[in-house]
Amino acid sequence: MGRGPPIETDASEIASLDDQSASGGSKVGAALRLLLTLGLLCGLVIGAMAIAPSVVDEIDDLPAPSEDPPPAGERDPEVADPDDPDGTTYETDVETVTSEDVEDFVHAEVNDRRAEHDLEALEWDGTVASVSRAHSADMHEREYFAHTNPDGEDPYDRFDDVAGYCRSYGENLAMNWLERSVEAPNESTTVEYQTAEGIAEGLVEQWMNSPDHRDAILEDGETQEWDRGGVGVYLSEGGEVYATHNFCTEW
């Protein structure tokens, strides 16, 4: 997706892949994704959605700074994506927002939502998070917003290039902005995200208000059962926030 003029929008996507192989030599049998934009397209795709609120007036009130996030887990895994940009930051009128803090808050918020539905918490996987972070950065750098990158690599391809211990793999994508007034997810109100905690809650709310993304988080519908996951966030100099949340079930 090209950046173009600064239009206050948000967007989110989801993909899910599952290994259906009955023989030991294959790691991935069947991969499905679904793309939902104005309509429903069927094929290799199982689920993707984009959401775009209208431009709104600026918001004057500033929120309180974020509290310290609960640490998600390993930040220096033995196996990492070579294209992982590590941490990125963005300075708002309230605080210096770091990608690491946003990732920690998103991981905690997703597990809170799962707990509300009697699901076990996802274990943080530093390698999965590294692959997620590399994809978020790549979407910004090459100006697209999709599960399949310009090289034709899908989520499982990107993970399998780095490690190979997930038999099922899923992906949620979201995009939003810091310091731009946007419509709050699924509400008739507006919000301007100024903190790591605030933007993290907004990203998870985007996913929870989209049926396919919600299914991925809560393991509903045709979604697999996950045992681990990783969040990768990229913050651009212009305040764009790219978030990739990958889910994994180990072999």
PDB file of C-alpha atoms in Angstrom:
ATOM      1  CA  MET A   1       0.000   0.000   0.000  1.00  0.00           C
ATOM      2  CA  GLY A   2       1.499   3.329  -0.971  1.00  0.00           C
ATOM      3  CA  ARG A   3       1.652   6.024   1.650  1.00  0.00           C
ATOM      4  CA  GLY A   4       0.370   8.910  -0.518  1.00  0.00           C
ATOM      5  CA  PRO A   5      -1.367  11.869   1.178  1.00  0.00           C
ATOM      6  CA  PRO A   6      -1.799  11.652   4.969  1.00  0.00           C
ATOM      7  CA  ILE A   7      -5.286  10.182   5.345  1.00  0.00           C
ATOM      8  CA  GLU A   8      -6.314   9.104   8.845  1.00  0.00           C
ATOM      9  CA  THR A   9      -7.319   5.478   8.430  1.00  0.00           C
ATOM     10  CA  ASP A  10      -6.689   2.155  10.092  1.00  0.00           C
ATOM     11  CA  ALA A  11      -6.548  -1.328   8.613  1.00  0.00           C
ATOM     12  CA  SER A  12      -6.185  -4.942   9.643  1.00  0.00           C
ATOM     13  CA  GLU A  13      -5.760  -8.314   7.982  1.00  0.00           C
ATOM     14  CA  ILE A  14      -5.609 -11.979   8.930  1.00  0.00           C
ATOM     15  CA  ALA A  15      -4.264 -15.160   7.373  1.00  0.00           C
ATOM     16  CA  SER A  16      -4.119 -18.724   8.663  1.00  0.00           C
ATOM     17  CA  LEU A  17      -2.096 -21.701   7.464  1.00  0.00           C
ATOM     18  CA  ASP A  18      -2.422 -25.312   8.625  1.00  0.00           C
ATOM     19  CA  ASP A  19      -0.373 -28.387   7.900  1.00  0.00           C
ATOM     20  CA  GLN A  20      -2.655 -31.152   6.661  1.00  0.00           C
ATOM     21  CA  SER A  21       0.102 -33.621   5.710  1.00  0.00           C
ATOM     22  CA  ALA A  22      -0.171 -37.214   6.887  1.00  0.00           C
ATOM     23  CA  SER A  23       3.444 -38.091   5.943  1.00  0.00           C
ATOM     24  CA  GLY A  24       6.561 -37.146   7.883  1.00  0.00           C
ATOM     25  CA  GLY A  25       8.366 -35.394   5.026  1.00  0.00           C
ATOM     26  CA  SER A  26       5.974 -32.489   4.618  1.00  0.00           C
ATOM     27  CA  LYS A  27       5.810 -29.580   7.003  1.00  0.00           C
ATOM     28  CA  VAL A  28       2.876 -27.848   5.375  1.00  0.00           C
ATOM     29  CA  GLY A  29       0.058 -29.557   3.557  1.00  0.00           C
ATOM     30  CA  ALA A  30      -2.679 -27.117   2.783  1.00  0.00           C
ATOM     31  CA  ALA A  31      -2.610 -23.323   3.200  1.00  0.00           C
ATOM     32  CA  LEU A  32      -5.740 -21.232   3.186  1.00  0.00           C
ATOM     33  CA  ARG A  33      -6.333 -17.522   3.267  1.00  0.00           C
ATOM     34  CA  LEU A  34      -9.420 -15.375   2.872  1.00  0.00           C
ATOM     35  CA  LEU A  35      -9.560 -11.783   1.617  1.00  0.00           C
ATOM     36  CA  LEU A  36     -12.435  -9.586   2.706  1.00  0.00           C
ATOM     37  CA  THR A  37     -12.565  -6.088   1.248  1.00  0.00           C
ATOM     38  CA  LEU A  38     -15.870  -5.067  -0.331  1.00  0.00           C
ATOM     39  CA  GLY A  39     -16.684  -8.671  -0.971  1.00  0.00           C
ATOM     40  CA  LEU A  40     -15.496 -12.195  -0.254  1.00  0.00           C
ATOM     41  CA  LEU A  41     -12.928 -13.831  -2.506  1.00  0.00           C
ATOM     42  CA  CYS A  42     -12.274 -17.554  -2.287  1.00  0.00           C
ATOM     43  CA  GLY A  43      -9.192 -19.463  -3.361  1.00  0.00           C
ATOM     44  CA  LEU A  44      -5.943 -19.865  -1.492  1.00  0.00           C
ATOM     45  CA  VAL A  45      -6.996 -17.238   0.981  1.00  0.00           C
ATOM     46  CA  ILE A  46      -8.830 -17.776   4.331  1.00  0.00           C
ATOM     47  CA  GLY A  47      -9.306 -14.286   5.773  1.00  0.00           C
ATOM     48  CA  ALA A  48      -8.288 -10.635   5.489  1.00  0.00           C
ATOM     49  CA  MET A  49     -10.047  -7.374   6.229  1.00  0.00           C
ATOM     50  CA  ALA A  50      -9.339  -3.678   5.868  1.00  0.00           C
ATOM     51  CA  ILE A  51     -11.040  -0.968   7.917  1.00  0.00           C
ATOM     52  CA  ALA A  52     -10.885   2.731   7.074  1.00  0.00           C
ATOM     53  CA  PRO A  53     -12.539   5.395   9.273  1.00  0.00           C
ATOM     54  CA  SER A  54     -13.102   8.985   8.154  1.00  0.00           C
ATOM     55  CA  VAL A  55     -10.787  11.917   8.802  1.00  0.00           C
ATOM     56  CA  VAL A  56     -11.813  13.739  11.976  1.00  0.00           C
ATOM     57  CA  ASP A  57     -10.902  16.909  13.827  1.00  0.00           C
ATOM     58  CA  GLU A  58      -7.943  16.994  16.169  1.00  0.00           C
ATOM     59  CA  ILE A  59      -8.394  15.953  19.799  1.00  0.00           C
ATOM     60  CA  ASP A  60      -7.106  18.367  22.452  1.00  0.00           C
ATOM     61  CA  ASP A  61      -7.002  16.257  25.638  1.00  0.00           C
ATOM     62  CA  LEU A  62      -3.813  14.290  26.228  1.00  0.00           C
ATOM     63  CA  PRO A  63      -3.815  10.907  28.003  1.00  0.00           C
ATOM     64  CA  ALA A  64      -1.586   9.957  30.915  1.00  0.00           C
ATOM     65  CA  PRO A  65       1.721   8.296  30.032  1.00  0.00           C
ATOM     66  CA  SER A  66       1.808   4.510  29.788  1.00  0.00           C
ATOM     67  CA  GLU A  67       2.557   2.425  32.827  1.00  0.00           C
ATOM     68  CA  ASP A  68       5.362  -0.105  32.513  1.00  0.00           C
ATOM     69  CA  PRO A  69       4.118  -2.988  30.339  1.00  0.00           C
ATOM     70  CA  PRO A  70       4.313  -6.584  31.576  1.00  0.00           C
ATOM     71  CA  PRO A  71       7.405  -8.034  29.842  1.00  0.00           C
ATOM     72  CA  ALA A  72       6.265 -10.429  27.138  1.00  0.00           C
ATOM     73  CA  GLY A  73       9.369 -12.614  27.077  1.00  0.00           C
ATOM     74  CA  GLU A  74      12.634 -13.313  25.259  1.00  0.00           C
ATOM     75  CA  ARG A  75      13.971 -10.340  23.292  1.00  0.00           C
ATOM     76  CA  ASP A  76      17.218 -11.873  22.056  1.00  0.00           C
ATOM     77  CA  PRO A  77      16.355 -15.336  20.720  1.00  0.00           C
ATOM     78  CA  GLU A  78      19.072 -17.655  19.473  1.00  0.00           C
ATOM     79  CA  VAL A  79      17.308 -17.790  16.089  1.00  0.00           C
ATOM     80  CA  ALA A  80      16.111 -14.480  14.641  1.00  0.00           C
ATOM     81  CA  ASP A  81      15.060 -13.090  11.275  1.00  0.00           C
ATOM     82  CA  PRO A  82      18.077 -11.395   9.643  1.00  0.00           C
ATOM     83  CA  ASP A  83      15.770  -8.595   8.458  1.00  0.00           C
ATOM     84  CA  ASP A  84      14.494  -7.858  11.971  1.00  0.00           C
ATOM     85  CA  PRO A  85      15.003  -4.086  12.472  1.00  0.00           C
ATOM     86  CA  ASP A  86      15.024  -4.490  16.274  1.00  0.00           C
ATOM     87  CA  GLY A  87      13.425  -1.541  18.064  1.00  0.00           C
ATOM     88  CA  THR A  88      11.855   1.596  16.611  1.00  0.00           C
ATOM     89  CA  THR A  89      10.551   4.672  18.432  1.00  0.00           C
ATOM     90  CA  TYR A  90       8.228   7.627  17.918  1.00  0.00           C
ATOM     91  CA  GLU A  91       8.093  10.767  20.042  1.00  0.00           C
ATOM     92  CA  THR A  92       4.598  12.020  20.930  1.00  0.00           C
ATOM     93  CA  ASP A  93       3.524  14.933  23.121  1.00  0.00           C
ATOM     94  CA  VAL A  94       3.103  12.458  25.981  1.00  0.00           C
ATOM     95  CA  GLU A  95       5.982   9.967  25.808  1.00  0.00           C
ATOM     96  CA  THR A  96       8.549   8.232  23.674  1.00  0.00           C
ATOM     97  CA  VAL A  97       6.615   5.295  22.259  1.00  0.00           C
ATOM     98  CA  THR A  98       8.818   2.250  21.677  1.00  0.00           C
ATOM     99  CA  SER A  99       7.933  -0.716  19.491  1.00  0.00           C
ATOM    100  CA  GLU A 100       8.998  -3.055  22.311  1.00  0.00           C
ATOM    101  CA  ASP A 101       6.478  -1.512  24.719  1.00  0.00           C
ATOM    102  CA  VAL A 102       3.703  -1.719  22.119  1.00  0.00           C
ATOM    103  CA  GLU A 103       4.527  -5.385  21.504  1.00  0.00           C
ATOM    104  CA  ASP A 104       4.462  -6.146  25.238  1.00  0.00           C
ATOM    105  CA  PHE A 105       1.113  -4.407  25.674  1.00  0.00           C
ATOM    106  CA  VAL A 106      -0.416  -6.158  22.637  1.00  0.00           C
ATOM    107  CA  HIS A 107       0.744  -9.571  23.865  1.00  0.00           C
ATOM    108  CA  ALA A 108      -0.728  -8.933  27.326  1.00  0.00           C
ATOM    109  CA  GLU A 109      -3.999  -7.566  25.919  1.00  0.00           C
ATOM    110  CA  VAL A 110      -4.461 -10.548  23.597  1.00  0.00           C
ATOM    111  CA  ASN A 111      -3.924 -12.930  26.497  1.00  0.00           C
ATOM    112  CA  ASP A 112      -6.417 -10.958  28.592  1.00  0.00           C
ATOM    113  CA  ARG A 113      -9.019 -11.371  25.856  1.00  0.00           C
ATOM    114  CA  ARG A 114      -8.250 -15.090  25.652  1.00  0.00           C
ATOM    115  CA  ALA A 115      -8.589 -15.445  29.428  1.00  0.00           C
ATOM    116  CA  GLU A 116     -12.071 -13.926  29.232  1.00  0.00           C
ATOM    117  CA  HIS A 117     -12.994 -16.917  27.050  1.00  0.00           C
ATOM    118  CA  ASP A 118     -11.278 -19.520  29.257  1.00  0.00           C
ATOM    119  CA  LEU A 119      -8.357 -19.959  26.881  1.00  0.00           C
ATOM    120  CA  GLU A 120      -4.798 -20.458  28.039  1.00  0.00           C
ATOM    121  CA  ALA A 121      -2.313 -17.634  27.585  1.00  0.00           C
ATOM    122  CA  LEU A 122      -0.121 -17.741  24.496  1.00  0.00           C
ATOM    123  CA  GLU A 123       3.532 -18.286  25.270  1.00  0.00           C
ATOM    124  CA  TRP A 124       5.751 -15.521  23.882  1.00  0.00           C
ATOM    125  CA  ASP A 125       8.074 -16.812  21.173  1.00  0.00           C
ATOM    126  CA  GLY A 126      11.009 -14.526  20.443  1.00  0.00           C
ATOM    127  CA  THR A 127      11.771 -16.115  17.074  1.00  0.00           C
ATOM    128  CA  VAL A 128       8.165 -15.803  15.896  1.00  0.00           C
ATOM    129  CA  ALA A 129       8.184 -12.179  17.086  1.00  0.00           C
ATOM    130  CA  SER A 130      11.379 -11.513  15.141  1.00  0.00           C
ATOM    131  CA  VAL A 131       9.784 -12.812  11.926  1.00  0.00           C
ATOM    132  CA  SER A 132       6.683 -10.717  12.664  1.00  0.00           C
ATOM    133  CA  ARG A 133       8.759  -7.582  13.242  1.00  0.00           C
ATOM    134  CA  ALA A 134      10.664  -8.068   9.988  1.00  0.00           C
ATOM    135  CA  HIS A 135       7.383  -8.293   8.067  1.00  0.00           C
ATOM    136  CA  SER A 136       6.024  -5.129   9.685  1.00  0.00           C
ATOM    137  CA  ALA A 137       9.177  -3.247   8.705  1.00  0.00           C
ATOM    138  CA  ASP A 138       9.106  -4.673   5.177  1.00  0.00           C
ATOM    139  CA  MET A 139       5.509  -3.538   4.637  1.00  0.00           C
ATOM    140  CA  HIS A 140       6.533   0.008   5.505  1.00  0.00           C
ATOM    141  CA  GLU A 141       9.758   0.010   3.513  1.00  0.00           C
ATOM    142  CA  ARG A 142       8.252  -1.479   0.345  1.00  0.00           C
ATOM    143  CA  GLU A 143       4.904   0.319   0.731  1.00  0.00           C
ATOM    144  CA  TYR A 144       2.413  -2.540   0.768  1.00  0.00           C
ATOM    145  CA  PHE A 145       0.007  -4.020   3.296  1.00  0.00           C
ATOM    146  CA  ALA A 146      -0.591  -7.721   2.780  1.00  0.00           C
ATOM    147  CA  HIS A 147       0.208 -11.200   4.051  1.00  0.00           C
ATOM    148  CA  THR A 148       2.078 -12.082   0.858  1.00  0.00           C
ATOM    149  CA  ASN A 149       5.085  -9.868   0.231  1.00  0.00           C
ATOM    150  CA  PRO A 150       6.221  -8.608  -3.205  1.00  0.00           C
ATOM    151  CA  ASP A 151       8.513 -11.643  -3.490  1.00  0.00           C
ATOM    152  CA  GLY A 152       5.509 -13.978  -3.278  1.00  0.00           C
ATOM    153  CA  GLU A 153       6.340 -15.217   0.239  1.00  0.00           C
ATOM    154  CA  ASP A 154       3.369 -15.940   2.506  1.00  0.00           C
ATOM    155  CA  PRO A 155       3.477 -15.986   6.341  1.00  0.00           C
ATOM    156  CA  TYR A 156       4.577 -19.608   6.625  1.00  0.00           C
ATOM    157  CA  ASP A 157       7.253 -19.129   3.933  1.00  0.00           C
ATOM    158  CA  ARG A 158       8.746 -16.246   5.906  1.00  0.00           C
ATOM    159  CA  PHE A 159       8.790 -18.250   9.128  1.00  0.00           C
ATOM    160  CA  ASP A 160      10.088 -21.418   7.484  1.00  0.00           C
ATOM    161  CA  ASP A 161      13.027 -19.450   6.054  1.00  0.00           C
ATOM    162  CA  VAL A 162      14.105 -18.734   9.631  1.00  0.00           C
ATOM    163  CA  ALA A 163      12.917 -21.728  11.666  1.00  0.00           C
ATOM    164  CA  GLY A 164      10.759 -24.795  11.105  1.00  0.00           C
ATOM    165  CA  TYR A 165       9.093 -25.892  14.316  1.00  0.00           C
ATOM    166  CA  CYS A 166       5.511 -24.710  13.718  1.00  0.00           C
ATOM    167  CA  ARG A 167       3.085 -27.218  12.205  1.00  0.00           C
ATOM    168  CA  SER A 168       0.293 -24.608  12.148  1.00  0.00           C
ATOM    169  CA  TYR A 169       0.827 -20.914  11.646  1.00  0.00           C
ATOM    170  CA  GLY A 170      -1.479 -17.903  11.538  1.00  0.00           C
ATOM    171  CA  GLU A 171      -1.162 -14.174  11.089  1.00  0.00           C
ATOM    172  CA  ASN A 172      -3.069 -11.023  12.008  1.00  0.00           C
ATOM    173  CA  LEU A 173      -2.033  -7.683  10.513  1.00  0.00           C
ATOM    174  CA  ALA A 174      -3.033  -4.191  11.568  1.00  0.00           C
ATOM    175  CA  MET A 175      -2.071  -0.659  10.674  1.00  0.00           C
ATOM    176  CA  ASN A 176      -2.821   2.560  12.546  1.00  0.00           C
ATOM    177  CA  TRP A 177      -1.269   5.921  13.408  1.00  0.00           C
ATOM    178  CA  LEU A 178       0.169   7.802  16.327  1.00  0.00           C
ATOM    179  CA  GLU A 179      -0.808  11.464  16.766  1.00  0.00           C
ATOM    180  CA  ARG A 180      -3.547  11.429  14.150  1.00  0.00           C
ATOM    181  CA  SER A 181      -7.234  11.624  14.954  1.00  0.00           C
ATOM    182  CA  VAL A 182      -9.109   8.556  13.743  1.00  0.00           C
ATOM    183  CA  GLU A 183     -12.430   6.923  14.400  1.00  0.00           C
ATOM    184  CA  ALA A 184     -12.207   4.512  17.307  1.00  0.00           C
ATOM    185  CA  PRO A 185     -12.726   0.854  16.296  1.00  0.00           C
ATOM    186  CA  ASN A 186     -16.425  -0.001  16.007  1.00  0.00           C
ATOM    187  CA  GLU A 187     -17.466   3.216  17.744  1.00  0.00           C
ATOM    188  CA  SER A 188     -18.879   6.606  16.769  1.00  0.00           C
ATOM    189  CA  THR A 189     -16.155   8.375  18.755  1.00  0.00           C
ATOM    190  CA  THR A 190     -12.674   9.545  17.828  1.00  0.00           C
ATOM    191  CA  VAL A 191      -9.281   8.870  19.318  1.00  0.00           C
ATOM    192  CA  GLU A 192      -5.730  10.106  18.888  1.00  0.00           C
ATOM    193  CA  TYR A 193      -3.184   7.585  20.089  1.00  0.00           C
ATOM    194  CA  GLN A 194      -0.322   9.155  22.008  1.00  0.00           C
ATOM    195  CA  THR A 195       0.996   6.280  24.114  1.00  0.00           C
ATOM    196  CA  ALA A 196       2.279   2.734  23.705  1.00  0.00           C
ATOM    197  CA  GLU A 197      -0.516   1.402  25.890  1.00  0.00           C
ATOM    198  CA  GLY A 198      -3.177   3.306  23.972  1.00  0.00           C
ATOM    199  CA  ILE A 199      -2.074   2.254  20.490  1.00  0.00           C
ATOM    200  CA  ALA A 200      -1.711  -1.359  21.645  1.00  0.00           C
ATOM    201  CA  GLU A 201      -5.269  -1.406  22.965  1.00  0.00           C
ATOM    202  CA  GLY A 202      -6.429   0.155  19.692  1.00  0.00           C
ATOM    203  CA  LEU A 203      -4.690  -2.492  17.595  1.00  0.00           C
ATOM    204  CA  VAL A 204      -6.214  -5.358  19.590  1.00  0.00           C
ATOM    205  CA  GLU A 205      -9.624  -3.679  19.462  1.00  0.00           C
ATOM    206  CA  GLN A 206      -9.352  -3.526  15.664  1.00  0.00           C
ATOM    207  CA  TRP A 207      -8.782  -7.271  15.564  1.00  0.00           C
ATOM    208  CA  MET A 208     -11.492  -8.070  18.091  1.00  0.00           C
ATOM    209  CA  ASN A 209     -14.050  -6.078  16.103  1.00  0.00           C
ATOM    210  CA  SER A 210     -13.297  -8.054  12.930  1.00  0.00           C
ATOM    211  CA  PRO A 211     -14.809 -11.572  12.990  1.00  0.00           C
ATOM    212  CA  ASP A 212     -11.906 -13.297  11.238  1.00  0.00           C
ATOM    213  CA  HIS A 213      -9.236 -11.652  13.370  1.00  0.00           C
ATOM    214  CA  ARG A 214     -11.244 -12.362  16.500  1.00  0.00           C
ATOM    215  CA  ASP A 215     -11.519 -16.016  15.470  1.00  0.00           C
ATOM    216  CA  ALA A 216      -7.742 -16.216  15.139  1.00  0.00           C
ATOM    217  CA  ILE A 217      -7.226 -14.798  18.631  1.00  0.00           C
ATOM    218  CA  LEU A 218      -9.978 -16.866  20.263  1.00  0.00           C
ATOM    219  CA  GLU A 219      -9.443 -20.041  18.204  1.00  0.00           C
ATOM    220  CA  ASP A 220     -13.012 -19.987  16.887  1.00  0.00           C
ATOM    221  CA  GLY A 221     -14.381 -21.286  13.600  1.00  0.00           C
ATOM    222  CA  GLU A 222     -11.794 -23.058  11.466  1.00  0.00           C
ATOM    223  CA  THR A 223      -8.902 -21.501  13.364  1.00  0.00           C
ATOM    224  CA  GLN A 224      -6.286 -23.844  14.809  1.00  0.00           C
ATOM    225  CA  GLU A 225      -5.428 -24.110  18.489  1.00  0.00           C
ATOM    226  CA  TRP A 226      -2.293 -22.085  19.205  1.00  0.00           C
ATOM    227  CA  ASP A 227       0.288 -22.594  21.942  1.00  0.00           C
ATOM    228  CA  ARG A 228       2.618 -19.667  21.251  1.00  0.00           C
ATOM    229  CA  GLY A 229       2.830 -16.387  19.404  1.00  0.00           C
ATOM    230  CA  GLY A 230       4.890 -13.297  18.724  1.00  0.00           C
ATOM    231  CA  VAL A 231       4.096  -9.657  18.015  1.00  0.00           C
ATOM    232  CA  GLY A 232       6.265  -7.490  15.770  1.00  0.00           C
ATOM    233  CA  VAL A 233       5.675  -3.723  15.574  1.00  0.00           C
ATOM    234  CA  TYR A 234       7.308  -1.116  13.361  1.00  0.00           C
ATOM    235  CA  LEU A 235       6.947   2.617  14.066  1.00  0.00           C
ATOM    236  CA  SER A 236       7.734   4.941  11.166  1.00  0.00           C
ATOM    237  CA  GLU A 237       9.080   8.486  11.387  1.00  0.00           C
ATOM    238  CA  GLY A 238       5.669   9.713  10.246  1.00  0.00           C
ATOM    239  CA  GLY A 239       3.802   7.954  13.048  1.00  0.00           C
ATOM    240  CA  GLU A 240       2.591   4.947  11.057  1.00  0.00           C
ATOM    241  CA  VAL A 241       2.201   1.818  13.164  1.00  0.00           C
ATOM    242  CA  TYR A 242       2.500  -1.568  11.444  1.00  0.00           C
ATOM    243  CA  ALA A 243       1.679  -4.584  13.615  1.00  0.00           C
ATOM    244  CA  THR A 244       2.067  -8.266  12.757  1.00  0.00           C
ATOM    245  CA  HIS A 245       0.883 -10.920  15.210  1.00  0.00           C
ATOM    246  CA  ASN A 246       1.836 -14.467  14.294  1.00  0.00           C
ATOM    247  CA  PHE A 247       0.420 -17.580  15.954  1.00  0.00           C
ATOM    248  CA  CYS A 248       2.125 -20.953  16.092  1.00  0.00           C
ATOM    249  CA  THR A 249       1.462 -24.538  17.121  1.00  0.00           C
ATOM    250  CA  GLU A 250       4.669 -26.490  17.636  1.00  0.00           C
ATOM    251  CA  TRP A 251       5.254 -29.891  16.091  1.00  0.00           C
TER     252      TRP A 251
END
